[in-house]
JSON list of C-alpha atoms in Angstrom, two decimals:
[
{"chain": "A", "resi": 189, "resn": "MET", "atom": "CA", "xyz": [-1.83, -41.12, 23.82]},
{"chain": "A", "resi": 190, "resn": "SER", "atom": "CA", "xyz": [2.00, -42.56, 24.54]},
{"chain": "A", "resi": 191, "resn": "ASP", "atom": "CA", "xyz": [3.67, -40.41, 26.51]},
{"chain": "A", "resi": 192, "resn": "LYS", "atom": "CA", "xyz": [5.75, -38.82, 23.25]},
{"chain": "A", "resi": 193, "resn": "GLN", "atom": "CA", "xyz": [2.84, -38.05, 21.26]},
{"chain": "A", "resi": 194, "resn": "THR", "atom": "CA", "xyz": [2.03, -35.77, 25.02]},
{"chain": "A", "resi": 195, "resn": "ASP", "atom": "CA", "xyz": [4.74, -34.37, 24.63]},
{"chain": "A", "resi": 196, "resn": "SER", "atom": "CA", "xyz": [5.11, -33.49, 21.12]},
{"chain": "A", "resi": 197, "resn": "THR", "atom": "CA", "xyz": [1.22, -32.27, 21.57]},
{"chain": "A", "resi": 198, "resn": "LYS", "atom": "CA", "xyz": [2.54, -29.72, 24.41]},
{"chain": "A", "resi": 199, "resn": "SER", "atom": "CA", "xyz": [5.83, -28.92, 22.36]},
{"chain": "A", "resi": 200, "resn": "SER", "atom": "CA", "xyz": [3.63, -28.19, 18.94]},
{"chain": "A", "resi": 201, "resn": "ALA", "atom": "CA", "xyz": [1.40, -25.77, 21.74]},
{"chain": "A", "resi": 202, "resn": "THR", "atom": "CA", "xyz": [3.90, -24.09, 22.92]},
{"chain": "A", "resi": 203, "resn": "THR", "atom": "CA", "xyz": [5.71, -23.37, 19.84]},
{"chain": "A", "resi": 204, "resn": "SER", "atom": "CA", "xyz": [2.65, -22.23, 18.34]},
{"chain": "A", "resi": 205, "resn": "GLU", "atom": "CA", "xyz": [1.53, -20.29, 21.28]},
{"chain": "A", "resi": 206, "resn": "THR", "atom": "CA", "xyz": [5.26, -18.29, 20.74]},
{"chain": "A", "resi": 207, "resn": "ILE", "atom": "CA", "xyz": [5.16, -17.89, 17.32]},
{"chain": "A", "resi": 208, "resn": "ILE", "atom": "CA", "xyz": [1.77, -16.22, 17.75]},
{"chain": "A", "resi": 209, "resn": "GLU", "atom": "CA", "xyz": [3.16, -13.91, 20.68]},
{"chain": "A", "resi": 210, "resn": "GLN", "atom": "CA", "xyz": [6.03, -12.97, 18.59]},
{"chain": "A", "resi": 211, "resn": "ALA", "atom": "CA", "xyz": [3.65, -12.22, 15.59]},
{"chain": "A", "resi": 212, "resn": "GLU", "atom": "CA", "xyz": [1.92, -9.78, 17.65]},
{"chain": "A", "resi": 213, "resn": "GLY", "atom": "CA", "xyz": [5.25, -8.10, 19.34]},
{"chain": "A", "resi": 214, "resn": "LEU", "atom": "CA", "xyz": [5.96, -7.27, 15.79]},
{"chain": "A", "resi": 215, "resn": "PHE", "atom": "CA", "xyz": [2.62, -6.33, 14.67]},
{"chain": "A", "resi": 216, "resn": "GLU", "atom": "CA", "xyz": [2.51, -3.81, 17.86]},
{"chain": "A", "resi": 217, "resn": "GLN", "atom": "CA", "xyz": [6.17, -2.73, 15.97]},
{"chain": "A", "resi": 218, "resn": "ALA", "atom": "CA", "xyz": [4.96, -2.22, 12.85]},
{"chain": "A", "resi": 219, "resn": "LYS", "atom": "CA", "xyz": [1.58, -0.40, 13.84]},
{"chain": "A", "resi": 220, "resn": "GLU", "atom": "CA", "xyz": [3.82, 2.16, 16.02]},
{"chain": "A", "resi": 221, "resn": "ALA", "atom": "CA", "xyz": [6.13, 2.61, 13.00]},
{"chain": "A", "resi": 222, "resn": "VAL", "atom": "CA", "xyz": [3.74, 2.72, 10.48]},
{"chain": "A", "resi": 223, "resn": "SER", "atom": "CA", "xyz": [1.46, 5.73, 12.98]},
{"chain": "A", "resi": 224, "resn": "GLU", "atom": "CA", "xyz": [5.11, 7.29, 13.44]},
{"chain": "A", "resi": 225, "resn": "ALA", "atom": "CA", "xyz": [5.71, 7.82, 9.56]},
{"chain": "A", "resi": 226, "resn": "PHE", "atom": "CA", "xyz": [2.25, 9.09, 9.09]},
{"chain": "A", "resi": 227, "resn": "THR", "atom": "CA", "xyz": [2.35, 11.47, 11.87]},
{"chain": "A", "resi": 228, "resn": "ALA", "atom": "CA", "xyz": [5.29, 12.64, 10.29]},
{"chain": "A", "resi": 229, "resn": "THR", "atom": "CA", "xyz": [4.32, 12.63, 7.06]},
{"chain": "A", "resi": 230, "resn": "VAL", "atom": "CA", "xyz": [1.01, 14.92, 8.36]},
{"chain": "A", "resi": 231, "resn": "ASP", "atom": "CA", "xyz": [3.50, 17.65, 9.93]},
{"chain": "A", "resi": 232, "resn": "ALA", "atom": "CA", "xyz": [6.23, 17.75, 6.30]},
{"chain": "A", "resi": 233, "resn": "ALA", "atom": "CA", "xyz": [3.33, 18.12, 4.83]},
{"chain": "A", "resi": 234, "resn": "LYS", "atom": "CA", "xyz": [1.97, 20.77, 6.97]},
{"chain": "A", "resi": 235, "resn": "ALA", "atom": "CA", "xyz": [5.14, 22.56, 7.11]},
{"chain": "A", "resi": 236, "resn": "ASN", "atom": "CA", "xyz": [5.61, 22.75, 3.38]},
{"chain": "A", "resi": 237, "resn": "PRO", "atom": "CA", "xyz": [2.20, 21.89, 1.43]},
{"chain": "A", "resi": 238, "resn": "LEU", "atom": "CA", "xyz": [3.77, 23.01, -2.11]},
{"chain": "A", "resi": 239, "resn": "ALA", "atom": "CA", "xyz": [6.78, 20.45, -1.86]},
{"chain": "A", "resi": 240, "resn": "ALA", "atom": "CA", "xyz": [3.84, 17.73, -0.26]},
{"chain": "A", "resi": 241, "resn": "ALA", "atom": "CA", "xyz": [1.09, 18.44, -3.79]},
{"chain": "A", "resi": 242, "resn": "GLY", "atom": "CA", "xyz": [4.80, 18.09, -5.86]},
{"chain": "A", "resi": 243, "resn": "ILE", "atom": "CA", "xyz": [5.65, 14.33, -4.03]},
{"chain": "A", "resi": 244, "resn": "ALA", "atom": "CA", "xyz": [2.12, 13.74, -4.31]},
{"chain": "A", "resi": 245, "resn": "ALA", "atom": "CA", "xyz": [1.94, 14.23, -8.14]},
{"chain": "A", "resi": 246, "resn": "GLY", "atom": "CA", "xyz": [5.11, 12.88, -8.53]},
{"chain": "A", "resi": 247, "resn": "ALA", "atom": "CA", "xyz": [3.79, 9.48, -6.95]},
{"chain": "A", "resi": 248, "resn": "ALA", "atom": "CA", "xyz": [0.62, 9.85, -8.80]},
{"chain": "A", "resi": 249, "resn": "ALA", "atom": "CA", "xyz": [2.61, 10.60, -12.30]},
{"chain": "A", "resi": 250, "resn": "ALA", "atom": "CA", "xyz": [4.88, 7.29, -11.22]},
{"chain": "A", "resi": 251, "resn": "ILE", "atom": "CA", "xyz": [1.99, 4.89, -10.46]},
{"chain": "A", "resi": 252, "resn": "ALA", "atom": "CA", "xyz": [0.34, 5.94, -14.06]},
{"chain": "A", "resi": 253, "resn": "GLY", "atom": "CA", "xyz": [3.23, 5.26, -15.64]},
{"chain": "A", "resi": 254, "resn": "ALA", "atom": "CA", "xyz": [3.74, 1.62, -14.53]},
{"chain": "A", "resi": 255, "resn": "ALA", "atom": "CA", "xyz": [-0.03, 0.79, -14.94]},
{"chain": "A", "resi": 256, "resn": "PHE", "atom": "CA", "xyz": [0.30, 2.19, -18.32]},
{"chain": "A", "resi": 257, "resn": "GLY", "atom": "CA", "xyz": [3.73, -0.51, -18.88]},
{"chain": "A", "resi": 258, "resn": "ALA", "atom": "CA", "xyz": [2.50, -3.22, -17.41]},
{"chain": "A", "resi": 259, "resn": "SER", "atom": "CA", "xyz": [-0.90, -2.89, -19.99]},
{"chain": "A", "resi": 260, "resn": "LYS", "atom": "CA", "xyz": [1.82, -2.68, -22.48]},
{"chain": "A", "resi": 261, "resn": "LEU", "atom": "CA", "xyz": [3.42, -5.32, -21.25]},
{"chain": "A", "resi": 262, "resn": "LEU", "atom": "CA", "xyz": [0.15, -7.30, -21.18]},
{"chain": "A", "resi": 263, "resn": "ALA", "atom": "CA", "xyz": [-1.25, -6.86, -24.26]},
{"chain": "A", "resi": 264, "resn": "LYS", "atom": "CA", "xyz": [2.21, -7.78, -25.82]},
{"chain": "A", "resi": 265, "resn": "ASP", "atom": "CA", "xyz": [1.51, -10.74, -24.51]},
{"chain": "A", "resi": 266, "resn": "GLY", "atom": "CA", "xyz": [-1.62, -11.34, -25.96]},
{"chain": "A", "resi": 267, "resn": "GLU", "atom": "CA", "xyz": [-0.66, -10.57, -28.93]},
{"chain": "A", "resi": 268, "resn": "THR", "atom": "CA", "xyz": [2.33, -13.46, -28.70]},
{"chain": "A", "resi": 269, "resn": "ASP", "atom": "CA", "xyz": [-0.16, -15.76, -27.58]},
{"chain": "A", "resi": 270, "resn": "SER", "atom": "CA", "xyz": [-2.71, -15.45, -30.72]},
{"chain": "A", "resi": 271, "resn": "ALA", "atom": "CA", "xyz": [-0.33, -15.35, -32.79]},
{"chain": "A", "resi": 272, "resn": "GLU", "atom": "CA", "xyz": [1.43, -18.52, -32.09]},
{"chain": "A", "resi": 273, "resn": "LYS", "atom": "CA", "xyz": [-2.41, -19.98, -32.23]},
{"chain": "A", "resi": 274, "resn": "ALA", "atom": "CA", "xyz": [-2.81, -19.29, -36.07]}
]
């Protein structure tokens, strides 16, 4: 292996290590942020359980509406495909 190839391999290894270290740092930051958000959410729910229940019901309704809309769009796409084949 030439010196240039050796240097390139070392550089790639160093770059990979740097990327891994940065990713680990970002992962730790994200983990802390999620933990803080979860704690804040739990504290807010404890402080005002009716509001938390309302938010949960609203989120469930939004998810159900999105799923219903997606199923209608997929069904409409299926009808178009079968009509084109005929």
